[in-house]
mmCIF file with all atom_site columns, C-alpha atoms in Angstrom:
data_model
loop_
_atom_site.group_PDB
_atom_site.id
_atom_site.type_symbol
_atom_site.label_atom_id
_atom_site.label_alt_id
_atom_site.label_comp_id
_atom_site.label_asym_id
_atom_site.label_entity_id
_atom_site.label_seq_id
_atom_site.pdbx_PDB_ins_code
_atom_site.Cartn_x
_atom_site.Cartn_y
_atom_site.Cartn_z
_atom_site.occupancy
_atom_site.B_iso_or_equiv
_atom_site.pdbx_formal_charge
_atom_site.auth_seq_id
_atom_site.auth_comp_id
_atom_site.auth_asym_id
_atom_site.auth_atom_id
_atom_site.pdbx_PDB_model_num
ATOM 1   C CA . LYS A 1 1   ? -5.365  -17.545 3.674   1.00 79.00 ? 1   LYS A CA 1
ATOM 2   C CA . TYR A 1 2   ? -2.342  -16.340 5.656   1.00 87.00 ? 2   TYR A CA 1
ATOM 3   C CA . ALA A 1 3   ? -4.047  -14.124 8.238   1.00 90.00 ? 3   ALA A CA 1
ATOM 4   C CA . GLN A 1 4   ? -3.155  -16.207 11.279  1.00 91.00 ? 4   GLN A CA 1
ATOM 5   C CA . GLN A 1 5   ? 0.412   -16.838 10.092  1.00 92.00 ? 5   GLN A CA 1
ATOM 6   C CA . LEU A 1 6   ? 0.910   -13.112 9.524   1.00 91.00 ? 6   LEU A CA 1
ATOM 7   C CA . LYS A 1 7   ? -0.434  -12.359 12.995  1.00 91.00 ? 7   LYS A CA 1
ATOM 8   C CA . ASP A 1 8   ? 1.845   -14.985 14.522  1.00 91.00 ? 8   ASP A CA 1
ATOM 9   C CA . ALA A 1 9   ? 4.822   -13.560 12.600  1.00 92.00 ? 9   ALA A CA 1
ATOM 10  C CA . GLY A 1 10  ? 4.296   -10.165 14.235  1.00 92.00 ? 10  GLY A CA 1
ATOM 11  C CA . LEU A 1 11  ? 2.130   -8.180  11.810  1.00 91.00 ? 11  LEU A CA 1
ATOM 12  C CA . ASP A 1 12  ? 0.277   -5.699  14.004  1.00 90.00 ? 12  ASP A CA 1
ATOM 13  C CA . ASP A 1 13  ? -1.642  -3.464  11.578  1.00 89.00 ? 13  ASP A CA 1
ATOM 14  C CA . LEU A 1 14  ? -3.235  -3.830  8.177   1.00 91.00 ? 14  LEU A CA 1
ATOM 15  C CA . ASN A 1 15  ? -4.834  -1.512  5.616   1.00 90.00 ? 15  ASN A CA 1
ATOM 16  C CA . ILE A 1 16  ? -7.379  -3.188  3.351   1.00 93.00 ? 16  ILE A CA 1
ATOM 17  C CA . SER A 1 17  ? -8.579  -1.534  0.154   1.00 93.00 ? 17  SER A CA 1
ATOM 18  C CA . LEU A 1 18  ? -12.306 -1.887  -0.480  1.00 97.00 ? 18  LEU A CA 1
ATOM 19  C CA . ASP A 1 19  ? -13.769 0.640   -2.901  1.00 97.00 ? 19  ASP A CA 1
ATOM 20  C CA . SER A 1 20  ? -17.230 -0.867  -3.316  1.00 98.00 ? 20  SER A CA 1
ATOM 21  C CA . LEU A 1 21  ? -19.573 -3.436  -1.798  1.00 98.00 ? 21  LEU A CA 1
ATOM 22  C CA . ASP A 1 22  ? -21.253 -3.957  -5.156  1.00 98.00 ? 22  ASP A CA 1
ATOM 23  C CA . PRO A 1 23  ? -19.652 -6.992  -6.876  1.00 97.00 ? 23  PRO A CA 1
ATOM 24  C CA . ILE A 1 24  ? -20.148 -5.640  -10.403 1.00 97.00 ? 24  ILE A CA 1
ATOM 25  C CA . GLN A 1 25  ? -18.883 -2.190  -9.522  1.00 97.00 ? 25  GLN A CA 1
ATOM 26  C CA . PHE A 1 26  ? -15.932 -3.659  -7.629  1.00 97.00 ? 26  PHE A CA 1
ATOM 27  C CA . LYS A 1 27  ? -14.987 -5.759  -10.669 1.00 97.00 ? 27  LYS A CA 1
ATOM 28  C CA . GLU A 1 28  ? -15.157 -2.682  -12.915 1.00 95.00 ? 28  GLU A CA 1
ATOM 29  C CA . LEU A 1 29  ? -12.913 -0.714  -10.574 1.00 93.00 ? 29  LEU A CA 1
ATOM 30  C CA . THR A 1 30  ? -10.334 -3.356  -9.716  1.00 92.00 ? 30  THR A CA 1
ATOM 31  C CA . LYS A 1 31  ? -10.678 -6.121  -12.342 1.00 93.00 ? 31  LYS A CA 1
ATOM 32  C CA . LYS A 1 32  ? -10.986 -8.505  -9.392  1.00 95.00 ? 32  LYS A CA 1
ATOM 33  C CA . LYS A 1 33  ? -13.751 -10.348 -7.575  1.00 97.00 ? 33  LYS A CA 1
ATOM 34  C CA . LEU A 1 34  ? -15.219 -8.909  -4.388  1.00 97.00 ? 34  LEU A CA 1
ATOM 35  C CA . GLU A 1 35  ? -15.778 -12.133 -2.451  1.00 97.00 ? 35  GLU A CA 1
ATOM 36  C CA . PRO A 1 36  ? -12.100 -12.978 -1.743  1.00 95.00 ? 36  PRO A CA 1
ATOM 37  C CA . VAL A 1 37  ? -11.608 -9.492  -0.301  1.00 96.00 ? 37  VAL A CA 1
ATOM 38  C CA . LEU A 1 38  ? -14.570 -9.899  2.038   1.00 97.00 ? 38  LEU A CA 1
ATOM 39  C CA . GLU A 1 39  ? -13.292 -13.336 3.032   1.00 96.00 ? 39  GLU A CA 1
ATOM 40  C CA . GLY A 1 40  ? -9.876  -11.842 3.739   1.00 95.00 ? 40  GLY A CA 1
ATOM 41  C CA . ILE A 1 41  ? -11.416 -9.156  5.937   1.00 96.00 ? 41  ILE A CA 1
ATOM 42  C CA . GLN A 1 42  ? -13.279 -11.792 7.927   1.00 95.00 ? 42  GLN A CA 1
ATOM 43  C CA . ALA A 1 43  ? -10.106 -13.869 8.231   1.00 94.00 ? 43  ALA A CA 1
ATOM 44  C CA . ALA A 1 44  ? -8.207  -10.858 9.570   1.00 95.00 ? 44  ALA A CA 1
ATOM 45  C CA . LYS A 1 45  ? -10.964 -10.250 12.105  1.00 94.00 ? 45  LYS A CA 1
ATOM 46  C CA . ASP A 1 46  ? -11.009 -13.903 13.176  1.00 94.00 ? 46  ASP A CA 1
ATOM 47  C CA . ALA A 1 47  ? -7.220  -13.872 13.610  1.00 93.00 ? 47  ALA A CA 1
ATOM 48  C CA . GLY A 1 48  ? -7.378  -10.760 15.764  1.00 93.00 ? 48  GLY A CA 1
ATOM 49  C CA . LEU A 1 49  ? -5.385  -8.683  13.278  1.00 93.00 ? 49  LEU A CA 1
ATOM 50  C CA . PRO A 1 50  ? -6.049  -4.950  13.696  1.00 93.00 ? 50  PRO A CA 1
ATOM 51  C CA . PHE A 1 51  ? -7.019  -3.422  10.360  1.00 95.00 ? 51  PHE A CA 1
ATOM 52  C CA . LYS A 1 52  ? -8.612  -0.434  8.679   1.00 95.00 ? 52  LYS A CA 1
ATOM 53  C CA . ILE A 1 53  ? -10.800 -0.397  5.581   1.00 97.00 ? 53  ILE A CA 1
ATOM 54  C CA . ASN A 1 54  ? -9.715  2.187   2.995   1.00 95.00 ? 54  ASN A CA 1
ATOM 55  C CA . CYS A 1 55  ? -12.235 3.322   0.385   1.00 97.00 ? 55  CYS A CA 1
ATOM 56  C CA . VAL A 1 56  ? -11.127 5.651   -2.422  1.00 94.00 ? 56  VAL A CA 1
ATOM 57  C CA . LEU A 1 57  ? -14.106 7.514   -3.845  1.00 96.00 ? 57  LEU A CA 1
ATOM 58  C CA . MET A 1 58  ? -14.404 8.713   -7.451  1.00 95.00 ? 58  MET A CA 1
ATOM 59  C CA . LYS A 1 59  ? -17.222 10.744  -8.935  1.00 95.00 ? 59  LYS A CA 1
ATOM 60  C CA . ASP A 1 60  ? -19.707 8.825   -11.059 1.00 94.00 ? 60  ASP A CA 1
ATOM 61  C CA . LYS A 1 61  ? -17.821 5.588   -10.404 1.00 95.00 ? 61  LYS A CA 1
ATOM 62  C CA . ASN A 1 62  ? -18.361 4.632   -6.775  1.00 97.00 ? 62  ASN A CA 1
ATOM 63  C CA . ASP A 1 63  ? -19.564 7.767   -4.995  1.00 97.00 ? 63  ASP A CA 1
ATOM 64  C CA . ASP A 1 64  ? -22.858 5.948   -4.423  1.00 97.00 ? 64  ASP A CA 1
ATOM 65  C CA . GLN A 1 65  ? -21.001 3.741   -1.933  1.00 98.00 ? 65  GLN A CA 1
ATOM 66  C CA . ILE A 1 66  ? -20.690 6.328   0.840   1.00 98.00 ? 66  ILE A CA 1
ATOM 67  C CA . LEU A 1 67  ? -23.785 5.250   2.762   1.00 98.00 ? 67  LEU A CA 1
ATOM 68  C CA . PRO A 1 68  ? -23.497 1.495   2.056   1.00 98.00 ? 68  PRO A CA 1
ATOM 69  C CA . MET A 1 69  ? -19.869 1.467   3.196   1.00 98.00 ? 69  MET A CA 1
ATOM 70  C CA . VAL A 1 70  ? -20.651 3.371   6.388   1.00 98.00 ? 70  VAL A CA 1
ATOM 71  C CA . LYS A 1 71  ? -23.661 1.198   7.247   1.00 98.00 ? 71  LYS A CA 1
ATOM 72  C CA . TRP A 1 72  ? -21.690 -2.000  6.596   1.00 98.00 ? 72  TRP A CA 1
ATOM 73  C CA . SER A 1 73  ? -18.709 -0.813  8.623   1.00 98.00 ? 73  SER A CA 1
ATOM 74  C CA . ILE A 1 74  ? -20.860 0.218   11.575  1.00 98.00 ? 74  ILE A CA 1
ATOM 75  C CA . ALA A 1 75  ? -22.764 -3.077  11.522  1.00 97.00 ? 75  ALA A CA 1
ATOM 76  C CA . ASN A 1 76  ? -19.526 -5.086  11.504  1.00 96.00 ? 76  ASN A CA 1
ATOM 77  C CA . HIS A 1 77  ? -17.558 -2.784  13.832  1.00 95.00 ? 77  HIS A CA 1
ATOM 78  C CA . PHE A 1 78  ? -14.936 -2.208  11.133  1.00 97.00 ? 78  PHE A CA 1
ATOM 79  C CA . PRO A 1 79  ? -12.865 1.004   11.107  1.00 97.00 ? 79  PRO A CA 1
ATOM 80  C CA . LEU A 1 80  ? -13.456 2.827   7.816   1.00 98.00 ? 80  LEU A CA 1
ATOM 81  C CA . ARG A 1 81  ? -11.546 5.616   6.107   1.00 97.00 ? 81  ARG A CA 1
ATOM 82  C CA . PHE A 1 82  ? -12.708 7.393   2.979   1.00 97.00 ? 82  PHE A CA 1
ATOM 83  C CA . ILE A 1 83  ? -9.838  8.706   0.857   1.00 93.00 ? 83  ILE A CA 1
ATOM 84  C CA . GLU A 1 84  ? -9.992  11.470  -1.703  1.00 92.00 ? 84  GLU A CA 1
ATOM 85  C CA . PHE A 1 85  ? -8.844  10.261  -5.114  1.00 89.00 ? 85  PHE A CA 1
ATOM 86  C CA . MET A 1 86  ? -5.157  11.141  -5.497  1.00 81.00 ? 86  MET A CA 1
ATOM 87  C CA . PRO A 1 87  ? -2.821  11.045  -8.531  1.00 73.00 ? 87  PRO A CA 1
ATOM 88  C CA . LEU A 1 88  ? -1.350  7.649   -7.675  1.00 68.00 ? 88  LEU A CA 1
ATOM 89  C CA . ASP A 1 89  ? -0.779  4.835   -10.184 1.00 59.00 ? 89  ASP A CA 1
ATOM 90  C CA . GLY A 1 90  ? -2.649  6.949   -12.694 1.00 50.00 ? 90  GLY A CA 1
ATOM 91  C CA . ASP A 1 91  ? -0.146  7.541   -15.516 1.00 58.00 ? 91  ASP A CA 1
ATOM 92  C CA . ALA A 1 92  ? -1.311  11.184  -15.700 1.00 59.00 ? 92  ALA A CA 1
ATOM 93  C CA . LEU A 1 93  ? -4.955  10.130  -16.029 1.00 68.00 ? 93  LEU A CA 1
ATOM 94  C CA . TRP A 1 94  ? -5.904  11.701  -12.690 1.00 71.00 ? 94  TRP A CA 1
ATOM 95  C CA . SER A 1 95  ? -8.218  14.699  -12.792 1.00 80.00 ? 95  SER A CA 1
ATOM 96  C CA . ASN A 1 96  ? -9.479  16.922  -10.021 1.00 81.00 ? 96  ASN A CA 1
ATOM 97  C CA . ARG A 1 97  ? -12.948 16.492  -11.533 1.00 88.00 ? 97  ARG A CA 1
ATOM 98  C CA . ASP A 1 98  ? -12.939 12.886  -10.317 1.00 91.00 ? 98  ASP A CA 1
ATOM 99  C CA . VAL A 1 99  ? -12.356 13.825  -6.679  1.00 93.00 ? 99  VAL A CA 1
ATOM 100 C CA . VAL A 1 100 ? -15.161 13.306  -4.177  1.00 96.00 ? 100 VAL A CA 1
ATOM 101 C CA . SER A 1 101 ? -14.265 15.902  -1.579  1.00 95.00 ? 101 SER A CA 1
ATOM 102 C CA . GLU A 1 102 ? -14.398 15.622  2.176   1.00 95.00 ? 102 GLU A CA 1
ATOM 103 C CA . ALA A 1 103 ? -17.200 18.199  2.179   1.00 96.00 ? 103 ALA A CA 1
ATOM 104 C CA . GLU A 1 104 ? -19.234 16.124  -0.275  1.00 97.00 ? 104 GLU A CA 1
ATOM 105 C CA . ILE A 1 105 ? -18.769 12.991  1.833   1.00 97.00 ? 105 ILE A CA 1
ATOM 106 C CA . LEU A 1 106 ? -20.009 14.803  4.925   1.00 97.00 ? 106 LEU A CA 1
ATOM 107 C CA . GLN A 1 107 ? -22.911 16.277  2.974   1.00 97.00 ? 107 GLN A CA 1
ATOM 108 C CA . ALA A 1 108 ? -23.990 12.767  1.976   1.00 97.00 ? 108 ALA A CA 1
ATOM 109 C CA . LEU A 1 109 ? -23.836 11.564  5.583   1.00 98.00 ? 109 LEU A CA 1
ATOM 110 C CA . GLN A 1 110 ? -25.473 14.442  7.428   1.00 97.00 ? 110 GLN A CA 1
ATOM 111 C CA . PRO A 1 111 ? -29.112 13.620  6.538   1.00 97.00 ? 111 PRO A CA 1
ATOM 112 C CA . TYR A 1 112 ? -28.659 10.210  8.178   1.00 97.00 ? 112 TYR A CA 1
ATOM 113 C CA . TYR A 1 113 ? -26.128 10.723  10.971  1.00 97.00 ? 113 TYR A CA 1
ATOM 114 C CA . SER A 1 114 ? -25.153 13.338  13.480  1.00 97.00 ? 114 SER A CA 1
ATOM 115 C CA . VAL A 1 115 ? -21.589 14.265  12.547  1.00 97.00 ? 115 VAL A CA 1
ATOM 116 C CA . GLN A 1 116 ? -19.105 15.698  15.017  1.00 96.00 ? 116 GLN A CA 1
ATOM 117 C CA . VAL A 1 117 ? -15.504 16.500  14.119  1.00 94.00 ? 117 VAL A CA 1
ATOM 118 C CA . ILE A 1 118 ? -12.771 15.165  16.398  1.00 91.00 ? 118 ILE A CA 1
ATOM 119 C CA . GLU A 1 119 ? -9.637  17.273  16.780  1.00 80.00 ? 119 GLU A CA 1
ATOM 120 C CA . GLN A 1 120 ? -6.974  15.971  14.409  1.00 71.00 ? 120 GLN A CA 1
ATOM 121 C CA . GLN A 1 121 ? -3.589  15.037  15.794  1.00 71.00 ? 121 GLN A CA 1
ATOM 122 C CA . HIS A 1 122 ? -0.805  13.829  13.490  1.00 69.00 ? 122 HIS A CA 1
ATOM 123 C CA . GLU A 1 123 ? -2.675  11.000  11.813  1.00 76.00 ? 123 GLU A CA 1
ATOM 124 C CA . PRO A 1 124 ? -3.527  11.602  8.140   1.00 81.00 ? 124 PRO A CA 1
ATOM 125 C CA . ALA A 1 125 ? -7.240  10.932  8.565   1.00 86.00 ? 125 ALA A CA 1
ATOM 126 C CA . ARG A 1 126 ? -9.529  13.604  9.970   1.00 90.00 ? 126 ARG A CA 1
ATOM 127 C CA . GLN A 1 127 ? -11.833 11.833  12.420  1.00 93.00 ? 127 GLN A CA 1
ATOM 128 C CA . TYR A 1 128 ? -15.600 12.275  12.667  1.00 96.00 ? 128 TYR A CA 1
ATOM 129 C CA . LEU A 1 129 ? -17.925 10.843  15.292  1.00 97.00 ? 129 LEU A CA 1
ATOM 130 C CA . LEU A 1 130 ? -21.181 9.546   13.819  1.00 97.00 ? 130 LEU A CA 1
ATOM 131 C CA . ASN A 1 131 ? -24.218 9.349   16.114  1.00 97.00 ? 131 ASN A CA 1
ATOM 132 C CA . ASP A 1 132 ? -21.892 9.710   19.113  1.00 95.00 ? 132 ASP A CA 1
ATOM 133 C CA . SER A 1 133 ? -20.745 6.117   18.687  1.00 95.00 ? 133 SER A CA 1
ATOM 134 C CA . TYR A 1 134 ? -18.773 5.384   15.502  1.00 97.00 ? 134 TYR A CA 1
ATOM 135 C CA . THR A 1 135 ? -15.524 7.020   14.392  1.00 96.00 ? 135 THR A CA 1
ATOM 136 C CA . LEU A 1 136 ? -15.105 7.576   10.648  1.00 97.00 ? 136 LEU A CA 1
ATOM 137 C CA . GLY A 1 137 ? -11.874 8.759   9.071   1.00 95.00 ? 137 GLY A CA 1
ATOM 138 C CA . ILE A 1 138 ? -11.528 10.918  5.956   1.00 95.00 ? 138 ILE A CA 1
ATOM 139 C CA . ILE A 1 139 ? -8.168  11.483  4.278   1.00 91.00 ? 139 ILE A CA 1
ATOM 140 C CA . SER A 1 140 ? -8.553  14.687  2.281   1.00 88.00 ? 140 SER A CA 1
ATOM 141 C CA . THR A 1 141 ? -5.148  15.286  0.716   1.00 83.00 ? 141 THR A CA 1
ATOM 142 C CA . ILE A 1 142 ? -6.616  17.227  -2.206  1.00 84.00 ? 142 ILE A CA 1
ATOM 143 C CA . THR A 1 143 ? -9.191  19.573  -0.655  1.00 84.00 ? 143 THR A CA 1
ATOM 144 C CA . HIS A 1 144 ? -8.073  19.797  2.980   1.00 81.00 ? 144 HIS A CA 1
ATOM 145 C CA . SER A 1 145 ? -4.351  19.155  3.028   1.00 75.00 ? 145 SER A CA 1
ATOM 146 C CA . PHE A 1 146 ? -2.724  18.029  6.276   1.00 74.00 ? 146 PHE A CA 1
ATOM 147 C CA . CYS A 1 147 ? 0.863   18.174  4.954   1.00 72.00 ? 147 CYS A CA 1
ATOM 148 C CA . HIS A 1 148 ? 1.937   20.766  7.533   1.00 71.00 ? 148 HIS A CA 1
ATOM 149 C CA . GLN A 1 149 ? 1.327   18.332  10.394  1.00 74.00 ? 149 GLN A CA 1
ATOM 150 C CA . CYS A 1 150 ? 2.024   14.982  8.741   1.00 76.00 ? 150 CYS A CA 1
ATOM 151 C CA . ASP A 1 151 ? 4.603   12.851  10.559  1.00 78.00 ? 151 ASP A CA 1
ATOM 152 C CA . ARG A 1 152 ? 4.644   9.867   8.176   1.00 81.00 ? 152 ARG A CA 1
ATOM 153 C CA . ILE A 1 153 ? 7.661   8.409   6.412   1.00 85.00 ? 153 ILE A CA 1
ATOM 154 C CA . ARG A 1 154 ? 7.674   5.294   4.238   1.00 87.00 ? 154 ARG A CA 1
ATOM 155 C CA . LEU A 1 155 ? 10.200  2.522   3.678   1.00 88.00 ? 155 LEU A CA 1
ATOM 156 C CA . THR A 1 156 ? 9.865   0.327   0.594   1.00 87.00 ? 156 THR A CA 1
ATOM 157 C CA . ALA A 1 157 ? 10.768  -3.355  0.424   1.00 86.00 ? 157 ALA A CA 1
ATOM 158 C CA . GLN A 1 158 ? 13.755  -2.284  -1.708  1.00 89.00 ? 158 GLN A CA 1
ATOM 159 C CA . GLY A 1 159 ? 15.180  -0.224  1.147   1.00 92.00 ? 159 GLY A CA 1
ATOM 160 C CA . GLU A 1 160 ? 14.247  3.238   -0.126  1.00 92.00 ? 160 GLU A CA 1
ATOM 161 C CA . LEU A 1 161 ? 13.024  5.747   2.435   1.00 92.00 ? 161 LEU A CA 1
ATOM 162 C CA . TYR A 1 162 ? 10.496  8.408   1.357   1.00 88.00 ? 162 TYR A CA 1
ATOM 163 C CA . ASN A 1 163 ? 9.770   11.429  3.533   1.00 86.00 ? 163 ASN A CA 1
ATOM 164 C CA . CYS A 1 164 ? 6.557   12.153  1.617   1.00 81.00 ? 164 CYS A CA 1
ATOM 165 C CA . LEU A 1 165 ? 4.181   10.060  -0.446  1.00 79.00 ? 165 LEU A CA 1
ATOM 166 C CA . PHE A 1 166 ? 4.688   12.517  -3.318  1.00 76.00 ? 166 PHE A CA 1
ATOM 167 C CA . ALA A 1 167 ? 8.460   12.923  -2.909  1.00 78.00 ? 167 ALA A CA 1
ATOM 168 C CA . GLN A 1 168 ? 10.288  12.807  -6.224  1.00 77.00 ? 168 GLN A CA 1
ATOM 169 C CA . GLN A 1 169 ? 13.264  10.865  -4.887  1.00 81.00 ? 169 GLN A CA 1
ATOM 170 C CA . GLY A 1 170 ? 13.801  8.460   -2.027  1.00 87.00 ? 170 GLY A CA 1
ATOM 171 C CA . LEU A 1 171 ? 16.839  7.779   0.130   1.00 92.00 ? 171 LEU A CA 1
ATOM 172 C CA . ASN A 1 172 ? 18.508  4.401   -0.345  1.00 95.00 ? 172 ASN A CA 1
ATOM 173 C CA . ILE A 1 173 ? 19.310  3.078   3.132   1.00 94.00 ? 173 ILE A CA 1
ATOM 174 C CA . LYS A 1 174 ? 19.449  -0.613  2.238   1.00 95.00 ? 174 LYS A CA 1
ATOM 175 C CA . PRO A 1 175 ? 23.277  -0.894  2.559   1.00 93.00 ? 175 PRO A CA 1
ATOM 176 C CA . GLN A 1 176 ? 23.200  0.764   5.977   1.00 92.00 ? 176 GLN A CA 1
ATOM 177 C CA . LEU A 1 177 ? 20.346  -1.463  7.153   1.00 92.00 ? 177 LEU A CA 1
ATOM 178 C CA . GLN A 1 178 ? 22.177  -4.572  5.973   1.00 92.00 ? 178 GLN A CA 1
ATOM 179 C CA . ALA A 1 179 ? 25.363  -3.469  7.718   1.00 91.00 ? 179 ALA A CA 1
ATOM 180 C CA . LEU A 1 180 ? 23.408  -2.802  10.900  1.00 90.00 ? 180 LEU A CA 1
ATOM 181 C CA . LEU A 1 181 ? 21.839  -6.255  10.799  1.00 90.00 ? 181 LEU A CA 1
ATOM 182 C CA . ARG A 1 182 ? 25.191  -7.919  10.179  1.00 89.00 ? 182 ARG A CA 1
ATOM 183 C CA . ALA A 1 183 ? 26.670  -6.037  13.136  1.00 88.00 ? 183 ALA A CA 1
ATOM 184 C CA . HIS A 1 184 ? 23.987  -7.245  15.543  1.00 82.00 ? 184 HIS A CA 1
ATOM 185 C CA . ASN A 1 185 ? 25.521  -8.177  18.911  1.00 81.00 ? 185 ASN A CA 1
ATOM 186 C CA . SER A 1 186 ? 28.934  -6.926  17.778  1.00 83.00 ? 186 SER A CA 1
ATOM 187 C CA . THR A 1 187 ? 30.982  -3.892  18.767  1.00 84.00 ? 187 THR A CA 1
ATOM 188 C CA . ASP A 1 188 ? 30.272  -2.316  15.356  1.00 87.00 ? 188 ASP A CA 1
ATOM 189 C CA . HIS A 1 189 ? 26.547  -2.118  16.047  1.00 88.00 ? 189 HIS A CA 1
ATOM 190 C CA . VAL A 1 190 ? 26.716  1.312   17.707  1.00 89.00 ? 190 VAL A CA 1
ATOM 191 C CA . LEU A 1 191 ? 28.852  2.684   14.861  1.00 89.00 ? 191 LEU A CA 1
ATOM 192 C CA . HIS A 1 192 ? 26.499  1.478   12.114  1.00 90.00 ? 192 HIS A CA 1
ATOM 193 C CA . SER A 1 193 ? 23.485  2.676   14.082  1.00 92.00 ? 193 SER A CA 1
ATOM 194 C CA . GLN A 1 194 ? 24.951  6.176   14.291  1.00 92.00 ? 194 GLN A CA 1
ATOM 195 C CA . GLN A 1 195 ? 25.843  6.152   10.585  1.00 92.00 ? 195 GLN A CA 1
ATOM 196 C CA . LEU A 1 196 ? 22.270  5.239   9.708   1.00 93.00 ? 196 LEU A CA 1
ATOM 197 C CA . LYS A 1 197 ? 20.927  7.978   11.972  1.00 94.00 ? 197 LYS A CA 1
ATOM 198 C CA . ASP A 1 198 ? 23.295  10.536  10.424  1.00 94.00 ? 198 ASP A CA 1
ATOM 199 C CA . GLN A 1 199 ? 22.006  9.629   6.969   1.00 93.00 ? 199 GLN A CA 1
ATOM 200 C CA . VAL A 1 200 ? 18.309  9.505   7.794   1.00 94.00 ? 200 VAL A CA 1
ATOM 201 C CA . MET A 1 201 ? 17.801  12.491  10.086  1.00 94.00 ? 201 MET A CA 1
ATOM 202 C CA . PRO A 1 202 ? 18.694  15.269  7.591   1.00 93.00 ? 202 PRO A CA 1
ATOM 203 C CA . TYR A 1 203 ? 16.412  13.645  5.024   1.00 90.00 ? 203 TYR A CA 1
ATOM 204 C CA . ILE A 1 204 ? 13.522  13.558  7.485   1.00 87.00 ? 204 ILE A CA 1
ATOM 205 C CA . TRP A 1 205 ? 14.070  17.133  8.652   1.00 88.00 ? 205 TRP A CA 1
ATOM 206 C CA . HIS A 1 206 ? 13.986  18.252  5.011   1.00 83.00 ? 206 HIS A CA 1
ATOM 207 C CA . LYS A 1 207 ? 10.625  16.571  4.529   1.00 78.00 ? 207 LYS A CA 1
ATOM 208 C CA . ALA A 1 208 ? 9.008   17.387  1.207   1.00 66.00 ? 208 ALA A CA 1
ATOM 209 C CA . LYS A 1 209 ? 6.237   19.983  1.253   1.00 67.00 ? 209 LYS A CA 1
ATOM 210 C CA . GLY A 1 210 ? 3.522   17.599  0.138   1.00 65.00 ? 210 GLY A CA 1
ATOM 211 C CA . PHE A 1 211 ? 1.081   17.219  -2.721  1.00 66.00 ? 211 PHE A CA 1
ATOM 212 C CA . HIS A 1 212 ? 0.181   20.843  -3.381  1.00 63.00 ? 212 HIS A CA 1
ATOM 213 C CA . ALA A 1 213 ? 3.827   21.914  -3.511  1.00 62.00 ? 213 ALA A CA 1
ATOM 214 C CA . LEU A 1 214 ? 4.994   18.984  -5.621  1.00 57.00 ? 214 LEU A CA 1
ATOM 215 C CA . GLN A 1 215 ? 2.098   18.231  -7.968  1.00 61.00 ? 215 GLN A CA 1
ATOM 216 C CA . HIS A 1 216 ? 3.342   20.436  -10.810 1.00 59.00 ? 216 HIS A CA 1
ATOM 217 C CA . GLN A 1 217 ? 6.868   19.014  -10.732 1.00 58.00 ? 217 GLN A CA 1
ATOM 218 C CA . GLN A 1 218 ? 5.854   15.381  -10.457 1.00 57.00 ? 218 GLN A CA 1
ATOM 219 C CA . THR A 1 219 ? 7.953   13.134  -12.673 1.00 57.00 ? 219 THR A CA 1
ATOM 220 C CA . ARG A 1 220 ? 8.012   9.900   -10.679 1.00 59.00 ? 220 ARG A CA 1
ATOM 221 C CA . LYS A 1 221 ? 5.135   7.500   -11.106 1.00 62.00 ? 221 LYS A CA 1
ATOM 222 C CA . ILE A 1 222 ? 3.919   7.016   -7.551  1.00 59.00 ? 222 ILE A CA 1
ATOM 223 C CA . SER A 1 223 ? 2.867   3.484   -6.758  1.00 62.00 ? 223 SER A CA 1
ATOM 224 C CA . MET A 1 224 ? 0.834   2.848   -3.624  1.00 61.00 ? 224 MET A CA 1
ATOM 225 C CA . HIS A 1 225 ? 1.537   -0.885  -3.664  1.00 60.00 ? 225 HIS A CA 1
ATOM 226 C CA . MET A 1 226 ? 5.237   -0.031  -3.390  1.00 64.00 ? 226 MET A CA 1
ATOM 227 C CA . LEU A 1 227 ? 5.003   2.708   -0.768  1.00 66.00 ? 227 LEU A CA 1
ATOM 228 C CA . GLY A 1 228 ? 1.954   1.799   1.262   1.00 63.00 ? 228 GLY A CA 1
ATOM 229 C CA . GLY A 1 229 ? -0.664  4.113   2.698   1.00 56.00 ? 229 GLY A CA 1
#
């Protein structure tokens, strides 16, 4: 509905969650209808909005979607990333038994595609080239952690900065951001900019150690719709 307006307003990247192409299965997983999501994806494409499709796989729930999702994404030239099921929004219901691992995803693909790994840089997804033509991403936080080379930080709409998706506490920089905006085009702008930098840099350099270091001390309910992917 708002794809073109968002593009015109300056939105330059979009992650779209799509965990199944089966309408019944999608409804069971999300309590929502599939068709509006597919329409939104088409609208983003028509508006020229760059986007990625994110598919979280869970054993015995939607792990039969590996091949359908890949075939559909290749046919439509959509970038696809499979994501290992993580303890997010789960209210302690997450179990490692539900995780479809990166190795299992590749095992499902290899009878149908040639699979070549692409050297990972600092992006969270490990990239694989299928049939020498299509790049598939897999985010394997649980079984193949990339925490040691992750360069992501997250800022919520409430002005809290998180140096790790699993960090137990964020850094409130909303007052400093507001002061910086108010000082735009004034002599105080440099001062507020330096104050913000002095607050943020130590927090970033003391980046949390990631899921495997923090999972046993997790007390904060982590919400992906608040933090983003």
